[in-house]
mmCIF file of C-alpha atoms in Angstrom:
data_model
loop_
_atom_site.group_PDB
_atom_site.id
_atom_site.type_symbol
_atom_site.label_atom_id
_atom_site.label_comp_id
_atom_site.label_asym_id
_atom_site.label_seq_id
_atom_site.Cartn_x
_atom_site.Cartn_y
_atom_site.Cartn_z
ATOM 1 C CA UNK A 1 11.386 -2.984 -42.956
ATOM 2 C CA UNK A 2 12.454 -6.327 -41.478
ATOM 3 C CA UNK A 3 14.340 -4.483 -39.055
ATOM 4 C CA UNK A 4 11.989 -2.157 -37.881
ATOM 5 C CA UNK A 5 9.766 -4.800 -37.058
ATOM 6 C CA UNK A 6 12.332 -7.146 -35.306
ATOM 7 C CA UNK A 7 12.821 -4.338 -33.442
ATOM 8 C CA UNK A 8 9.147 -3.408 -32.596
ATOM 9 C CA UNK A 9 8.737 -7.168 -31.358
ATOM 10 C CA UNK A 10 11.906 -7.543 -29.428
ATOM 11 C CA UNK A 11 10.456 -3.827 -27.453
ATOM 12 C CA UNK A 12 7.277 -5.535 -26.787
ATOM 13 C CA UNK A 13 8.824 -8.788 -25.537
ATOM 14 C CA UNK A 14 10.939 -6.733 -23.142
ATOM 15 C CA UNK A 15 8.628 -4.701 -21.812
ATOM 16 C CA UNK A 16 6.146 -7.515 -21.278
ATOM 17 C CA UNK A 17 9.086 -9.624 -19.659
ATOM 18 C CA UNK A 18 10.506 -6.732 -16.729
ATOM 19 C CA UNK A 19 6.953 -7.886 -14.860
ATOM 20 C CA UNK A 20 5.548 -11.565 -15.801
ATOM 21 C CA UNK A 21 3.254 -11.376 -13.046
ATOM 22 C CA UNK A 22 1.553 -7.977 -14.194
ATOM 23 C CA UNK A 23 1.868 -9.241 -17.651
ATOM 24 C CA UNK A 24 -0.453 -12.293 -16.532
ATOM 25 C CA UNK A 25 -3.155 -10.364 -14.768
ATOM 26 C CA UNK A 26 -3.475 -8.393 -18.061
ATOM 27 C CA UNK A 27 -3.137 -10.551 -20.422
ATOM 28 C CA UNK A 28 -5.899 -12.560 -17.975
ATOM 29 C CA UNK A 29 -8.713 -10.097 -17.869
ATOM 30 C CA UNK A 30 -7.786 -9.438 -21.722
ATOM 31 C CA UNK A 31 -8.427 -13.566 -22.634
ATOM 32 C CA UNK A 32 -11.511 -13.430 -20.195
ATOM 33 C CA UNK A 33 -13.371 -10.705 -22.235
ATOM 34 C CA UNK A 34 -12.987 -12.879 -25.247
ATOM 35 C CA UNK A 35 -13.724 -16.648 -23.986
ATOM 36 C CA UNK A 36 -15.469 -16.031 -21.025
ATOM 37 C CA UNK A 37 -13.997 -19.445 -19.573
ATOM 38 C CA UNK A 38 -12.210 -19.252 -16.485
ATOM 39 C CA UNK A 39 -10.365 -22.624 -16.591
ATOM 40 C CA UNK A 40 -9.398 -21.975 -20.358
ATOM 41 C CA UNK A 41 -8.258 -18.230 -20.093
ATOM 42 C CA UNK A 42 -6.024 -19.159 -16.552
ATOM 43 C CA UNK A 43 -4.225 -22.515 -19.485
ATOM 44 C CA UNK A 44 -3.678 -19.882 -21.961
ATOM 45 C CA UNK A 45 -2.663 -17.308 -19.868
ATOM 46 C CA UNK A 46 -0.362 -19.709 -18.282
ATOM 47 C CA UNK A 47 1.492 -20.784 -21.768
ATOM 48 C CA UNK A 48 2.079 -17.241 -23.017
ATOM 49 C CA UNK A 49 3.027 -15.817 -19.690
ATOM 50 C CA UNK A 50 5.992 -18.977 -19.698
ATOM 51 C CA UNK A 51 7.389 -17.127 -22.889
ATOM 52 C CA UNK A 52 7.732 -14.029 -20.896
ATOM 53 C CA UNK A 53 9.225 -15.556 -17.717
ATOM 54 C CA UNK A 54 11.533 -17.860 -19.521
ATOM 55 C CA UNK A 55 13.332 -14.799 -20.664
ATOM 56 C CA UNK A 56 13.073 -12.825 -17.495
ATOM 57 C CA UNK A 57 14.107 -15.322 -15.219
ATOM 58 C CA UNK A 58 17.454 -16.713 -17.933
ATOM 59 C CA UNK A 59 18.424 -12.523 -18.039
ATOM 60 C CA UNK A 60 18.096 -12.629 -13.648
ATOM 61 C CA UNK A 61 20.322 -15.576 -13.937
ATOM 62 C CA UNK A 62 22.509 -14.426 -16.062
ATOM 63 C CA UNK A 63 22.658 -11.069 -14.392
ATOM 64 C CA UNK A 64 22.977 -12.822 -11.083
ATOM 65 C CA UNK A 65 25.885 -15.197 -11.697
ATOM 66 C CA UNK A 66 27.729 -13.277 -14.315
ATOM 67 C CA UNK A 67 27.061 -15.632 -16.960
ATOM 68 C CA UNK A 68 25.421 -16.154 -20.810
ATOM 69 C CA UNK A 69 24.186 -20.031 -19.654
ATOM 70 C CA UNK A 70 20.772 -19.103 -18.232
ATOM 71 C CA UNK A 71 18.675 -19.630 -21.293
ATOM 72 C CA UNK A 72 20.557 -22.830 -22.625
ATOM 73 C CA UNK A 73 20.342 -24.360 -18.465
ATOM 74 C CA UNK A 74 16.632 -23.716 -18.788
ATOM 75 C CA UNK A 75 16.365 -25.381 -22.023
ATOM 76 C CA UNK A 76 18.511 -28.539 -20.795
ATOM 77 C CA UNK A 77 16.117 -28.801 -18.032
ATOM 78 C CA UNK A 78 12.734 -28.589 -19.815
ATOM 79 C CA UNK A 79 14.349 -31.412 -22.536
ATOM 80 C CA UNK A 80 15.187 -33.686 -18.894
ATOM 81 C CA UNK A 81 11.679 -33.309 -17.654
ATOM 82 C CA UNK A 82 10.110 -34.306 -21.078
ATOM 83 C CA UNK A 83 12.381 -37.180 -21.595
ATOM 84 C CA UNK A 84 11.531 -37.855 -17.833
ATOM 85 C CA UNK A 85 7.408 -37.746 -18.245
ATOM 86 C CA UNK A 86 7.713 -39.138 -21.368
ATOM 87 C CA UNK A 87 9.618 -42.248 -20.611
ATOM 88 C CA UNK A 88 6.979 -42.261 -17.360
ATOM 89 C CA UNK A 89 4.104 -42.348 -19.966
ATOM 90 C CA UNK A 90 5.556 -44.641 -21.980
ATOM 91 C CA UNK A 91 6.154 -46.946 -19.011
ATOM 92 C CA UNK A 92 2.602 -46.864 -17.976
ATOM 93 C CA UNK A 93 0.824 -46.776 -21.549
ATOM 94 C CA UNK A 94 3.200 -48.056 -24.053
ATOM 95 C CA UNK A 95 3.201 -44.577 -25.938
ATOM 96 C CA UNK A 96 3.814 -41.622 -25.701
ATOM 97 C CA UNK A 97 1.982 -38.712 -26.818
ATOM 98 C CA UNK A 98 3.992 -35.753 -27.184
ATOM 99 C CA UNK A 99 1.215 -33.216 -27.361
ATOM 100 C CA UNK A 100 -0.151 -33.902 -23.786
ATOM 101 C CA UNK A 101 3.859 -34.037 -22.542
ATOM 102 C CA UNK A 102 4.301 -31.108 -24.037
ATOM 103 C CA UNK A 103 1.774 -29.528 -22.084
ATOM 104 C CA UNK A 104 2.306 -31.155 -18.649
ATOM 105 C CA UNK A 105 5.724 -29.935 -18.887
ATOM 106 C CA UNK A 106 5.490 -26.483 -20.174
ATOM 107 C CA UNK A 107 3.112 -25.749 -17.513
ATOM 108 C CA UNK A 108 5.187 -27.035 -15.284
ATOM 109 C CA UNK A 109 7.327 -24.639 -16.203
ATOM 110 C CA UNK A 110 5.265 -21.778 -15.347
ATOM 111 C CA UNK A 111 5.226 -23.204 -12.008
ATOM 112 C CA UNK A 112 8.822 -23.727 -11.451
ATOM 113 C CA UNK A 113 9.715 -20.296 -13.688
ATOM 114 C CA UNK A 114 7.531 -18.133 -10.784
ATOM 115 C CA UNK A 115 9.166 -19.534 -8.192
ATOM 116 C CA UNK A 116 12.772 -18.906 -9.618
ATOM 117 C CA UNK A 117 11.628 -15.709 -10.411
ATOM 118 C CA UNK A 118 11.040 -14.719 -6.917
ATOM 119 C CA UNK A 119 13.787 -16.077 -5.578
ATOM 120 C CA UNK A 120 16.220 -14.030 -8.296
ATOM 121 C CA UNK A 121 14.233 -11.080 -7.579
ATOM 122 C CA UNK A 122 14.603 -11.590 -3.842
ATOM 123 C CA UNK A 123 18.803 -12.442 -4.503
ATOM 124 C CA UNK A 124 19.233 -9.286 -6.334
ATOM 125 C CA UNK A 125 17.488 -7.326 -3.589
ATOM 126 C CA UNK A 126 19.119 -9.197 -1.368
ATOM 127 C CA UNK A 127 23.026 -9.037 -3.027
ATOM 128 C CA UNK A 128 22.334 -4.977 -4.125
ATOM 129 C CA UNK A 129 21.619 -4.512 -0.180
ATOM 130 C CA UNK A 130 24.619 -6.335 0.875
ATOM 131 C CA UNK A 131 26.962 -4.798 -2.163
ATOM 132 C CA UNK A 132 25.914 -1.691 -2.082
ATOM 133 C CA UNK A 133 29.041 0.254 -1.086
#
């Protein structure tokens, strides 16, 4: 049973992960119907696409470079830019909170996730082209 629906999930996550950007439009008009908030459905929409390209853009990586680091180089750089805006808010406030970090950086993920995810997609295209033969 367990591994049926292990199995069932990991299909979905796939699937949802080939196209992040499709994924977000749908999953976007999908939120919308419920909350009928624009600025809230885009945050949400946001953090659950990130799951999606995190995995898509570590497999293009990994893929690209002919390597199983993609994930874990991903992860190291998300842990830098919390202890980086952390310390910052620290510095300026004398604490940190970890919630509002957590946030600012996993949102800034989804910014910096897109981007490498069009430039891997543009690589591949670019390195089937040239390797084709």
């Amino acid at each position: 049973m367990m591994n049926v629906l292990a199995s069932w999930i990991s299909t979905i996550y796939a699937v949802l992960a080939v196209a992040p950007f499709i994924t977000f439009i749908l999953l976007w008009f999908l939120v919308f119907m419920f909350l009928r908030d624009k600025k809230m459905t885009t945050r949400l929409t946001m953090d659950v696409t990130t799951l999606f390209l995190l995995g898509s853009v570590s497999l293009m990586w990994n893929q690209l470079f002919h390597t199983n680091f993609g994930f874990w180089l991903i992860a190291l750089v998300l842990l830098i830019a919390f202890g980086i805006i952390g310390g910052y808010q620290t510095h300026l406030k004398g604490k940190t909170e970890l919630l509002k970090v957590s946030r600012v950086v996993w949102r800034l993920s989804f910014l910096g996730l897109s981007a490498l995810y069009i430039l891997l997609f543009f690589l591949h295209i670019g390195k089937n082209y040239i390797f084709s033969t």
